[in-house]
């Protein structure tokens, strides 16, 4: 059985670090704090990216998300998305001023609205630009820099070309999602590609992609045993207990887990409502969460349908009460082929 008081001991079963991936609109400080408080199992959290807009500003809401006072009890690594040195320096200086010692550069976002602007994975084919930015920026900042990247934009060839070019730079880590951007999330991640290219890098590497269950974690860990940091994304959002399942040498008390999930959910709802101050916007955000959460319940399609039909707080609370009363929390793997949301 697994009680809340055992949080301090959960790390003894696993030497590998587990982190939460940055997912726009999902893994904000409200989600991170609720997960850390009620469920746990995660070593460090990556905040969704900060980006400079056309007016050379970055959103106050994004700044608010990474303020230390809004992330008091967890290890947070802010992420940035840039394609030039000036924006990199501006964001790095802001993040450093908050007391952070590491930032992560997003070279992995796969969505066309981003990649078409030569941002995220859209910058991967432009090796010269990446190298110029690192050459210009790293001597001017004290904060450590890690990179999160896809294996390429339109195919997997960028990974093996770019990794050796990054070796001269003092990067703290490179997190590789072995799937190219044009695939979005439609194809499976390719851990064999990760393994085949890992010898090309002199840096500490981390793995990200399709870790949806303890079994899939063990499979990937067996394939790449030298890797001691795995980043969990959609699988952890769909099953917030995934990190604890991976760590635990014991089984779970489902009743206890269900109560912990409800406490996590209730805090997530209450603080989302406080932040957004709008019934409509709060419901939209909670429906996005339930596009993931519903995968963990015994009748996931019915669960999501109940949430999706909710057009008021009263209807929403009625829907969640029904789900918690009538359905079982299964702690089952996220099924990427049975998706309740649009990726």
Coordinates of C-alpha atoms in Angstrom, one line a residue, residues 113-340:
X113 CA 2.2 27.4 -36.1
X114 CA 5.5 27.3 -34.1
X115 CA 7.8 25.5 -36.5
X116 CA 6.7 27.8 -39.4
X117 CA 8.2 30.7 -37.5
X118 CA 11.6 28.9 -37.2
X119 CA 10.9 28.2 -33.5
X120 CA 10.9 25.0 -31.5
X121 CA 11.7 22.1 -33.8
X122 CA 11.5 24.5 -36.7
X123 CA 15.0 25.7 -35.8
X124 CA 16.5 22.2 -35.9
X125 CA 17.6 22.3 -39.6
X126 CA 19.3 25.6 -39.0
X127 CA 22.5 24.4 -37.3
X128 CA 24.4 27.6 -38.0
X129 CA 21.8 29.7 -36.2
X130 CA 21.7 27.4 -33.2
X131 CA 25.5 27.4 -32.9
X132 CA 25.7 31.2 -33.4
X133 CA 23.1 31.7 -30.6
X134 CA 25.1 29.5 -28.2
X135 CA 28.4 31.1 -29.1
X136 CA 26.9 34.5 -28.4
X137 CA 24.8 33.8 -25.4
X138 CA 26.6 31.3 -23.2
X139 CA 29.6 33.6 -22.3
X140 CA 27.2 36.3 -21.2
X141 CA 25.0 34.4 -18.7
X142 CA 25.7 32.5 -15.5
X143 CA 22.6 30.3 -15.6
X144 CA 23.0 26.8 -16.9
X145 CA 21.4 25.8 -20.2
X146 CA 19.8 22.5 -21.2
X147 CA 18.1 21.7 -24.4
X148 CA 14.9 19.8 -25.2
X149 CA 14.8 18.6 -28.8
X150 CA 13.0 16.4 -31.3
X151 CA 15.0 14.2 -33.7
X152 CA 14.3 16.6 -36.5
X153 CA 11.7 18.6 -38.4
X154 CA 10.7 16.5 -41.4
X155 CA 12.8 13.4 -40.7
X156 CA 15.2 11.9 -38.1
X157 CA 18.5 12.9 -39.7
X158 CA 18.9 16.2 -37.8
X159 CA 19.6 14.4 -34.6
X160 CA 22.8 12.7 -35.7
X161 CA 24.0 15.8 -37.5
X162 CA 23.4 18.3 -34.7
X163 CA 24.5 16.3 -31.6
X164 CA 28.2 16.4 -32.4
X165 CA 28.0 20.1 -33.1
X166 CA 26.7 20.7 -29.6
X167 CA 29.6 19.0 -27.9
X168 CA 31.9 22.0 -27.5
X169 CA 29.2 23.9 -25.4
X170 CA 28.8 23.6 -21.7
X171 CA 25.2 22.4 -21.7
X172 CA 23.9 20.8 -18.5
X173 CA 21.8 18.3 -20.4
X174 CA 20.1 17.4 -23.7
X175 CA 16.6 15.9 -23.5
X176 CA 15.8 14.0 -26.6
X177 CA 12.3 13.2 -27.8
X178 CA 13.1 10.6 -30.6
X179 CA 10.3 11.5 -33.0
X180 CA 10.5 14.2 -35.7
X181 CA 8.2 17.2 -35.6
X182 CA 6.0 16.4 -38.7
X183 CA 4.9 13.3 -36.9
X184 CA 3.4 15.3 -34.1
X185 CA 2.3 12.5 -31.8
X186 CA 0.8 10.2 -34.5
X187 CA 3.7 7.8 -34.7
X188 CA 5.5 6.0 -31.8
X189 CA 8.6 7.5 -30.3
X190 CA 11.8 5.7 -31.5
X191 CA 14.0 4.7 -28.5
X192 CA 16.3 2.7 -30.9
X193 CA 17.1 6.0 -32.6
X194 CA 17.9 7.5 -29.3
X195 CA 20.2 4.6 -28.5
X196 CA 21.9 4.7 -31.9
X197 CA 22.7 8.4 -31.7
X198 CA 23.6 8.6 -28.0
X199 CA 27.3 7.9 -28.5
X200 CA 27.5 11.1 -30.7
X201 CA 26.9 13.3 -27.7
X202 CA 29.4 14.2 -24.9
X203 CA 26.6 15.6 -22.8
X204 CA 24.3 14.1 -20.2
X205 CA 21.2 12.8 -22.1
X206 CA 17.6 12.4 -21.0
X207 CA 14.8 10.5 -22.6
X208 CA 11.3 11.7 -23.4
X209 CA 8.6 10.1 -25.4
X210 CA 5.7 7.6 -24.9
X211 CA 6.5 6.6 -21.3
X212 CA 2.9 5.7 -20.5
X213 CA 3.3 2.9 -18.0
X214 CA 5.7 1.3 -15.6
X215 CA 6.1 -1.5 -18.2
X216 CA 7.0 1.0 -21.0
X217 CA 9.5 2.7 -18.6
X218 CA 11.2 -0.6 -17.8
X219 CA 11.3 -1.5 -21.5
X220 CA 13.0 1.8 -22.4
X221 CA 15.3 1.7 -19.4
X222 CA 16.4 -1.8 -20.5
X223 CA 17.1 -0.4 -24.0
X224 CA 19.1 2.6 -22.7
X225 CA 20.3 1.6 -19.3
X226 CA 22.9 4.4 -19.0
X227 CA 20.1 7.1 -19.1
X228 CA 19.2 8.2 -15.6
X229 CA 16.6 10.9 -16.4
X230 CA 13.3 10.2 -18.0
X231 CA 10.8 13.0 -18.7
X232 CA 7.1 12.0 -18.5
X233 CA 4.5 14.0 -20.4
X234 CA 1.1 12.9 -21.6
X235 CA 1.3 9.6 -19.7
X236 CA 1.8 11.4 -16.4
X237 CA -1.0 13.9 -17.0
X238 CA -3.4 11.1 -17.9
X239 CA -2.3 9.0 -15.0
X240 CA -1.0 11.4 -12.3
X241 CA 0.2 8.4 -10.3
X242 CA 2.6 7.2 -13.1
X243 CA 5.8 8.5 -11.5
X244 CA 4.8 6.8 -8.2
X245 CA 3.9 3.6 -9.9
X246 CA 7.3 3.6 -11.6
X247 CA 9.1 4.2 -8.3
X248 CA 7.0 1.9 -6.2
X249 CA 8.0 -1.7 -5.3
X250 CA 4.6 -2.2 -3.8
X251 CA 1.0 -2.1 -5.1
X252 CA -1.5 0.7 -4.7
X253 CA -4.6 0.9 -2.5
X254 CA -7.0 2.0 -5.1
X255 CA -9.4 3.5 -2.6
X256 CA -6.6 5.6 -1.2
X257 CA -5.4 6.6 -4.6
X258 CA -9.0 7.6 -5.6
X259 CA -9.2 9.9 -2.6
X260 CA -5.8 11.4 -3.4
X261 CA -6.9 12.0 -7.0
X262 CA -10.1 13.7 -5.9
X263 CA -8.1 16.0 -3.5
X264 CA -5.7 16.7 -6.4
X265 CA -8.6 17.4 -8.8
X266 CA -10.4 19.6 -6.3
X267 CA -7.4 21.8 -5.7
X268 CA -6.8 22.0 -9.4
X269 CA -10.3 23.2 -10.0
X270 CA -10.4 25.7 -7.2
X271 CA -7.2 27.4 -8.1
X272 CA -8.0 27.3 -11.8
X273 CA -11.2 29.1 -11.0
X274 CA -9.4 31.7 -8.9
X275 CA -6.9 32.3 -11.6
X276 CA -9.2 32.5 -14.6
X277 CA -12.2 34.2 -12.8
X278 CA -14.5 33.1 -15.5
X279 CA -17.0 30.2 -15.5
X280 CA -16.5 29.6 -19.3
X281 CA -12.8 29.7 -19.3
X282 CA -12.5 27.5 -16.2
X283 CA -14.7 24.9 -17.7
X284 CA -12.7 24.9 -21.0
X285 CA -9.5 24.4 -19.0
X286 CA -10.9 21.6 -16.9
X287 CA -12.3 19.9 -20.0
X288 CA -8.7 20.0 -21.4
X289 CA -7.5 18.2 -18.3
X290 CA -10.3 15.7 -18.4
X291 CA -9.3 14.9 -22.0
X292 CA -6.4 13.2 -20.2
X293 CA -7.8 12.2 -16.8
X294 CA -10.7 10.3 -18.3
X295 CA -8.3 7.7 -19.6
X296 CA -7.8 6.5 -16.1
X297 CA -11.4 5.6 -15.4
X298 CA -13.3 2.4 -16.0
X299 CA -15.6 4.0 -18.7
X300 CA -13.4 6.7 -20.1
X301 CA -15.6 7.7 -22.9
X302 CA -18.6 8.1 -20.7
X303 CA -16.5 10.1 -18.2
X304 CA -15.3 12.5 -20.8
X305 CA -18.8 12.8 -22.3
X306 CA -20.2 13.8 -18.9
X307 CA -17.5 16.5 -18.5
X308 CA -17.8 17.7 -22.1
X309 CA -21.5 18.3 -21.7
X310 CA -21.0 20.5 -18.6
X311 CA -22.0 24.1 -19.4
X312 CA -22.0 25.4 -15.8
X313 CA -20.2 24.8 -12.6
X314 CA -23.2 23.0 -11.2
X315 CA -23.3 20.7 -14.1
X316 CA -19.5 20.2 -13.9
X317 CA -19.6 19.3 -10.2
X318 CA -22.5 16.9 -10.8
X319 CA -20.5 15.2 -13.6
X320 CA -17.4 14.8 -11.4
X321 CA -19.5 13.5 -8.5
X322 CA -21.0 10.9 -10.8
X323 CA -17.6 9.8 -12.2
X324 CA -16.1 9.5 -8.7
X325 CA -19.1 7.6 -7.4
X326 CA -19.9 5.3 -10.4
X327 CA -16.5 4.6 -11.9
X328 CA -13.3 3.1 -10.7
X329 CA -9.9 4.7 -11.0
X330 CA -7.9 2.1 -12.8
X331 CA -4.4 3.8 -12.9
X332 CA -4.1 2.3 -16.4
X333 CA -1.7 3.5 -19.1
X334 CA -2.6 6.4 -21.4
X335 CA -3.8 5.0 -24.7
X336 CA -2.6 7.3 -27.5
X337 CA -4.9 5.5 -30.0
X338 CA -8.0 6.2 -27.9
X339 CA -7.7 9.9 -27.4
X340 CA -10.4 12.1 -26.1

